[in-house]
Structure formats: C-alpha cells, structure tokens
PDB file of C-alpha atoms and ligand atoms in Angstrom:
ATOM      1  CA  UNK A   1      11.150  16.943 -19.911  1.00 58.00           C
ATOM      2  CA  UNK A   2       8.745  19.430 -20.339  1.00 61.00           C
ATOM      3  CA  UNK A   3       8.916  21.155 -16.492  1.00 61.00           C
ATOM      4  CA  UNK A   4       5.397  21.136 -17.594  1.00 65.00           C
ATOM      5  CA  UNK A   5       4.749  17.701 -16.910  1.00 82.00           C
ATOM      6  CA  UNK A   6       5.880  17.763 -13.461  1.00 93.00           C
ATOM      7  CA  UNK A   7       4.148  18.025 -10.475  1.00 96.00           C
ATOM      8  CA  UNK A   8       4.419  20.075  -7.153  1.00 96.00           C
ATOM      9  CA  UNK A   9       4.201  17.741  -4.056  1.00 96.00           C
ATOM     10  CA  UNK A  10       1.055  19.660  -3.257  1.00 96.00           C
ATOM     11  CA  UNK A  11      -0.215  18.457  -6.931  1.00 96.00           C
ATOM     12  CA  UNK A  12       1.113  15.584  -5.475  1.00 96.00           C
ATOM     13  CA  UNK A  13      -1.208  14.801  -2.570  1.00 95.00           C
ATOM     14  CA  UNK A  14      -3.762  16.231  -3.482  1.00 95.00           C
ATOM     15  CA  UNK A  15      -3.854  13.569  -5.741  1.00 94.00           C
ATOM     16  CA  UNK A  16      -2.951  10.549  -4.240  1.00 93.00           C
ATOM     17  CA  UNK A  17      -4.821  11.997  -0.820  1.00 93.00           C
ATOM     18  CA  UNK A  18      -1.946  10.842   1.002  1.00 93.00           C
ATOM     19  CA  UNK A  19       0.124  14.058   3.206  1.00 95.00           C
ATOM     20  CA  UNK A  20       3.931  15.901   1.522  1.00 96.00           C
ATOM     21  CA  UNK A  21       5.250  13.648   4.650  1.00 96.00           C
ATOM     22  CA  UNK A  22       4.610  10.536   4.180  1.00 96.00           C
ATOM     23  CA  UNK A  23       6.070  11.445   0.086  1.00 97.00           C
ATOM     24  CA  UNK A  24       8.550  12.716   1.593  1.00 97.00           C
ATOM     25  CA  UNK A  25       9.303   9.757   3.444  1.00 97.00           C
ATOM     26  CA  UNK A  26       8.974   7.400   0.271  1.00 96.00           C
ATOM     27  CA  UNK A  27      11.307   9.647  -1.183  1.00 96.00           C
ATOM     28  CA  UNK A  28      13.763   9.263   2.096  1.00 96.00           C
ATOM     29  CA  UNK A  29      13.234   5.499   1.488  1.00 95.00           C
ATOM     30  CA  UNK A  30      14.294   5.103  -1.868  1.00 95.00           C
ATOM     31  CA  UNK A  31      10.377   4.316  -2.909  1.00 96.00           C
ATOM     32  CA  UNK A  32       9.597   7.508  -4.919  1.00 97.00           C
ATOM     33  CA  UNK A  33      12.439  10.299  -6.788  1.00 96.00           C
ATOM     34  CA  UNK A  34      11.457  13.688  -7.495  1.00 96.00           C
ATOM     35  CA  UNK A  35      14.279  16.187  -9.100  1.00 94.00           C
ATOM     36  CA  UNK A  36      14.771  19.521  -7.932  1.00 94.00           C
ATOM     37  CA  UNK A  37      14.202  23.564  -9.283  1.00 93.00           C
ATOM     38  CA  UNK A  38      16.149  26.090  -8.872  1.00 94.00           C
ATOM     39  CA  UNK A  39      14.642  27.336  -6.143  1.00 94.00           C
ATOM     40  CA  UNK A  40      14.967  23.686  -4.481  1.00 94.00           C
ATOM     41  CA  UNK A  41      11.682  23.065  -5.215  1.00 94.00           C
ATOM     42  CA  UNK A  42      10.785  19.185  -5.372  1.00 95.00           C
ATOM     43  CA  UNK A  43       9.055  18.076  -8.868  1.00 96.00           C
ATOM     44  CA  UNK A  44       7.533  14.433  -9.908  1.00 96.00           C
ATOM     45  CA  UNK A  45       7.693  13.504 -12.438  1.00 94.00           C
ATOM     46  CA  UNK A  46       3.537  12.265 -13.386  1.00 93.00           C
ATOM     47  CA  UNK A  47       4.570   8.324 -13.148  1.00 93.00           C
ATOM     48  CA  UNK A  48       4.967   9.046  -9.037  1.00 95.00           C
ATOM     49  CA  UNK A  49       1.567   8.632  -9.323  1.00 94.00           C
ATOM     50  CA  UNK A  50       1.500   4.732  -9.640  1.00 93.00           C
ATOM     51  CA  UNK A  51       4.082   4.490  -7.709  1.00 95.00           C
ATOM     52  CA  UNK A  52       2.107   5.605  -4.855  1.00 95.00           C
ATOM     53  CA  UNK A  53      -0.504   3.668  -5.834  1.00 94.00           C
ATOM     54  CA  UNK A  54       1.248   0.616  -6.079  1.00 93.00           C
ATOM     55  CA  UNK A  55       2.846   1.904  -2.660  1.00 94.00           C
ATOM     56  CA  UNK A  56      -0.316   2.481  -0.807  1.00 94.00           C
ATOM     57  CA  UNK A  57      -1.973  -0.912  -2.346  1.00 90.00           C
ATOM     58  CA  UNK A  58       1.242  -3.202  -0.567  1.00 91.00           C
ATOM     59  CA  UNK A  59       0.716  -1.570   2.631  1.00 91.00           C
ATOM     60  CA  UNK A  60      -2.934  -2.262   2.864  1.00 88.00           C
ATOM     61  CA  UNK A  61      -2.342  -5.116   2.360  1.00 85.00           C
ATOM     62  CA  UNK A  62       0.297  -5.480   5.645  1.00 85.00           C
ATOM     63  CA  UNK A  63       3.322  -5.304   2.999  1.00 90.00           C
ATOM     64  CA  UNK A  64       5.854  -3.427   4.682  1.00 90.00           C
ATOM     65  CA  UNK A  65       7.865  -0.880   3.067  1.00 94.00           C
ATOM     66  CA  UNK A  66      11.237  -2.730   2.414  1.00 93.00           C
ATOM     67  CA  UNK A  67       9.165  -5.354   0.687  1.00 90.00           C
ATOM     68  CA  UNK A  68       8.310  -2.561  -2.072  1.00 92.00           C
ATOM     69  CA  UNK A  69      11.318  -1.872  -2.063  1.00 93.00           C
ATOM     70  CA  UNK A  70      12.613  -4.862  -3.050  1.00 91.00           C
ATOM     71  CA  UNK A  71       9.602  -5.175  -5.947  1.00 90.00           C
ATOM     72  CA  UNK A  72      11.192  -2.255  -6.872  1.00 92.00           C
ATOM     73  CA  UNK A  73      14.241  -2.523  -7.326  1.00 90.00           C
ATOM     74  CA  UNK A  74      13.993  -3.836 -10.936  1.00 86.00           C
ATOM     75  CA  UNK A  75      12.432  -1.124 -11.785  1.00 91.00           C
ATOM     76  CA  UNK A  76      13.659   2.502 -13.468  1.00 90.00           C
ATOM     77  CA  UNK A  77      13.668   5.268 -10.086  1.00 87.00           C
ATOM     78  CA  UNK A  78      11.102   7.628 -12.876  1.00 86.00           C
ATOM     79  CA  UNK A  79       9.081   5.280 -13.657  1.00 90.00           C
ATOM     80  CA  UNK A  80       6.349   3.384 -12.972  1.00 90.00           C
ATOM     81  CA  UNK A  81       5.443  -0.160 -12.778  1.00 91.00           C
ATOM     82  CA  UNK A  82       5.074  -1.827 -16.330  1.00 91.00           C
ATOM     83  CA  UNK A  83       2.146  -4.237 -16.572  1.00 91.00           C
ATOM     84  CA  UNK A  84       4.592  -6.922 -16.636  1.00 92.00           C
ATOM     85  CA  UNK A  85       6.290  -5.690 -13.954  1.00 91.00           C
ATOM     86  CA  UNK A  86       2.936  -5.479 -11.796  1.00 90.00           C
ATOM     87  CA  UNK A  87       1.793  -9.034 -12.284  1.00 91.00           C
ATOM     88  CA  UNK A  88       5.332 -10.646 -11.149  1.00 90.00           C
ATOM     89  CA  UNK A  89       5.047  -8.068  -8.431  1.00 89.00           C
ATOM     90  CA  UNK A  90       1.610  -9.047  -7.599  1.00 88.00           C
ATOM     91  CA  UNK A  91       2.168 -13.145  -7.918  1.00 90.00           C
ATOM     92  CA  UNK A  92       5.660 -12.836  -5.493  1.00 88.00           C
ATOM     93  CA  UNK A  93       3.713 -10.871  -3.219  1.00 89.00           C
ATOM     94  CA  UNK A  94       0.645 -13.322  -2.842  1.00 91.00           C
ATOM     95  CA  UNK A  95       2.768 -16.137  -0.883  1.00 91.00           C
ATOM     96  CA  UNK A  96       3.332 -12.766   2.004  1.00 87.00           C
ATOM     97  CA  UNK A  97      -0.006 -12.839   1.955  1.00 89.00           C
ATOM     98  CA  UNK A  98      -1.242 -16.020   2.552  1.00 92.00           C
ATOM     99  CA  UNK A  99       1.295 -16.057   5.425  1.00 91.00           C
ATOM    100  CA  UNK A 100      -0.295 -13.346   6.945  1.00 88.00           C
ATOM    101  CA  UNK A 101      -3.354 -14.198   6.708  1.00 90.00           C
ATOM    102  CA  UNK A 102      -2.778 -17.864   7.441  1.00 92.00           C
ATOM    103  CA  UNK A 103      -1.052 -16.308  10.739  1.00 89.00           C
ATOM    104  CA  UNK A 104      -3.446 -14.076  11.883  1.00 89.00           C
ATOM    105  CA  UNK A 105      -6.106 -16.684  11.622  1.00 92.00           C
ATOM    106  CA  UNK A 106      -4.291 -18.496  14.176  1.00 87.00           C
ATOM    107  CA  UNK A 107      -4.300 -15.310  16.128  1.00 86.00           C
ATOM    108  CA  UNK A 108      -7.855 -15.263  15.748  1.00 90.00           C
ATOM    109  CA  UNK A 109      -8.703 -18.748  17.435  1.00 87.00           C
ATOM    110  CA  UNK A 110      -6.000 -18.092  20.026  1.00 84.00           C
ATOM    111  CA  UNK A 111      -8.166 -15.172  21.405  1.00 87.00           C
ATOM    112  CA  UNK A 112     -11.408 -17.318  20.511  1.00 87.00           C
ATOM    113  CA  UNK A 113     -10.289 -18.614  23.709  1.00 83.00           C
ATOM    114  CA  UNK A 114      -9.665 -15.713  25.927  1.00 87.00           C
ATOM    115  CA  UNK A 115     -13.129 -14.440  24.888  1.00 86.00           C
ATOM    116  CA  UNK A 116     -14.714 -13.815  28.395  1.00 85.00           C
ATOM    117  CA  UNK A 117     -11.704 -15.204  30.377  1.00 86.00           C
ATOM    118  CA  UNK A 118      -9.089 -12.629  30.509  1.00 81.00           C
ATOM    119  CA  UNK A 119      -6.342 -14.771  32.892  1.00 84.00           C
ATOM    120  CA  UNK A 120      -3.263 -13.323  30.477  1.00 78.00           C
ATOM    121  CA  UNK A 121      -1.543 -16.800  32.508  1.00 78.00           C
ATOM    122  CA  UNK A 122       1.558 -17.629  31.396  1.00 72.00           C
ATOM    123  CA  UNK A 123       0.664 -21.277  31.935  1.00 72.00           C
ATOM    124  CA  UNK A 124      -2.617 -21.224  30.114  1.00 76.00           C
ATOM    125  CA  UNK A 125      -3.260 -18.330  26.959  1.00 80.00           C
ATOM    126  CA  UNK A 126      -1.490 -19.003  23.726  1.00 76.00           C
ATOM    127  CA  UNK A 127      -2.424 -15.347  22.629  1.00 77.00           C
ATOM    128  CA  UNK A 128      -0.260 -13.697  25.730  1.00 74.00           C
ATOM    129  CA  UNK A 129       2.773 -15.923  25.466  1.00 69.00           C
ATOM    130  CA  UNK A 130       2.226 -17.760  22.416  1.00 69.00           C
ATOM    131  CA  UNK A 131       6.440 -18.513  22.521  1.00 66.00           C
ATOM    132  CA  UNK A 132       7.014 -20.624  25.419  1.00 62.00           C
ATOM    133  CA  UNK A 133      10.218 -21.169  23.970  1.00 58.00           C
ATOM    134  CA  UNK A 134      10.759 -22.218  28.034  1.00 60.00           C
ATOM    135  CA  UNK A 135       8.585 -24.528  28.116  1.00 61.00           C
ATOM    136  CA  UNK A 136      10.949 -27.380  27.429  1.00 64.00           C
ATOM    137  CA  UNK A 137      13.167 -26.625  30.840  1.00 65.00           C
ATOM    138  CA  UNK A 138       9.075 -27.642  33.137  1.00 61.00           C
ATOM    139  CA  UNK A 139       6.172 -26.306  34.438  1.00 62.00           C
ATOM    140  CA  UNK A 140       6.089 -21.960  34.792  1.00 57.00           C
ATOM    141  CA  UNK A 141       9.356 -21.927  32.786  1.00 54.00           C
ATOM    142  CA  UNK A 142       8.063 -19.229  30.562  1.00 53.00           C
ATOM    143  CA  UNK A 143       9.805 -16.570  28.957  1.00 57.00           C
ATOM    144  CA  UNK A 144       7.011 -13.448  27.619  1.00 55.00           C
ATOM    145  CA  UNK A 145       9.318 -11.304  25.256  1.00 58.00           C
ATOM    146  CA  UNK A 146      11.552 -14.570  22.998  1.00 56.00           C
ATOM    147  CA  UNK A 147      13.899 -12.090  21.933  1.00 57.00           C
ATOM    148  CA  UNK A 148      15.270 -11.283  25.012  1.00 54.00           C
ATOM    149  CA  UNK A 149      18.340 -13.425  24.987  1.00 53.00           C
ATOM    150  CA  UNK A 150      19.194 -15.021  28.339  1.00 53.00           C
ATOM    151  CA  UNK A 151      20.370 -13.403  31.101  1.00 51.00           C
ATOM    152  CA  UNK A 152      23.791 -15.329  32.035  1.00 50.00           C
ATOM    153  CA  UNK A 153      22.939 -17.113  35.319  1.00 49.00           C
ATOM    154  CA  UNK A 154      25.653 -15.081  37.599  1.00 50.00           C
ATOM    155  CA  UNK A 155      24.240 -17.343  41.138  1.00 46.00           C
ATOM    156  CA  UNK A 156      28.073 -18.976  41.496  1.00 47.00           C
ATOM    157  CA  UNK A 157      30.142 -16.512  40.471  1.00 46.00           C
ATOM    158  CA  UNK A 158      33.455 -16.105  43.308  1.00 48.00           C
ATOM    159  CA  UNK A 159      33.118 -12.537  44.904  1.00 45.00           C
TER     160      UNK A 159
HETATM  161  S1  FES B   1      -6.636 -14.907  28.658  1.00 85.16           S
HETATM  162 FE1  FES B   1      -7.313 -16.651  29.308  1.00 85.16          FE
HETATM  163  S2  FES B   1      -6.912 -18.206  28.009  1.00 85.16           S
HETATM  164 FE2  FES B   1      -6.272 -15.859  27.236  1.00 85.16          FE
END
C-alpha cells in the first residue's frame, strides 16, 4: 500500500467526527487497526473510515462494542465490511434491536405508572424494583439489586 494512502489519526478524527481518544480506544478494543511509522505514529488504511461508520451506527442503535467485535470477526482487520458482510451484520442486529425496543417499551409502560407518583415503593413500584426476586417469600420480601448474592444467614451459628 502506498504510504500516501494512509491517514493520520488526526485525519481520521476530522473525517469521522470522533476524538482521537475514541479512535485509540476502538483500536485498543481491536475494532480498528493501524500500522506505525518509523517514528511510532499511527497510520490508518482508508477502509478505517467505513469501519468507524459501522461502529458508530451500531452504537447509535444501542449495540455494544462487543456486538461490533463479534460482527467484525469475519471481516479482515484492515478492510471495511463488504456489502454482503454489512447486510449479514445488520440482519443479525435486527432482533437485538427489536428486543431493546421491547425492553424500553416495557420500561416506558412502567414509568407511566410512576408519573406524578414519586413513592419509589419497593412493594408497588415496578420501575424502582423491577426484579422482585424475593416476592415468593411473602410480602415485604424484596431485593432491590438482584445481582447481589444472598448473604448467608449466620444467626444460628455457634460463637
Ligand atoms: S414511583 Fe410510585 S409507582 Fe413508581
């Protein structure tokens, strides 16, 4: 590749509208790659602009960088996705986006019940305490943060 075809990080930043720090982050995540000059300066192939466009489009619809990384798995590191690869990626993302929309619609419906309320009741508010994992244990049994594991009951232990 002719070195004049390579872009500096500043040029990629200017053309993509992203901060150089974001480009370095994408590179650290393996989503884009660069070569280095003798002076250790980054140089990007022009295809990086299309890769960055795909990353930004994915983020815009709420996908994670892990989602993008998985989608880029079958795209050579210095290449932009082909039309066929992009079509495959976007088709794979469609159900993920549909699920996000369904989740947000559920949150919106729960939020409707909170408008003008402000109680933040652990018993009544589905938005405040959506995963009432202890509900089967009777009234008042709620866990606000379901990812926190059970604390062992040590009350019967001998000293
Ligand atoms: S704040 Fe009262 S129901 Fe959500």
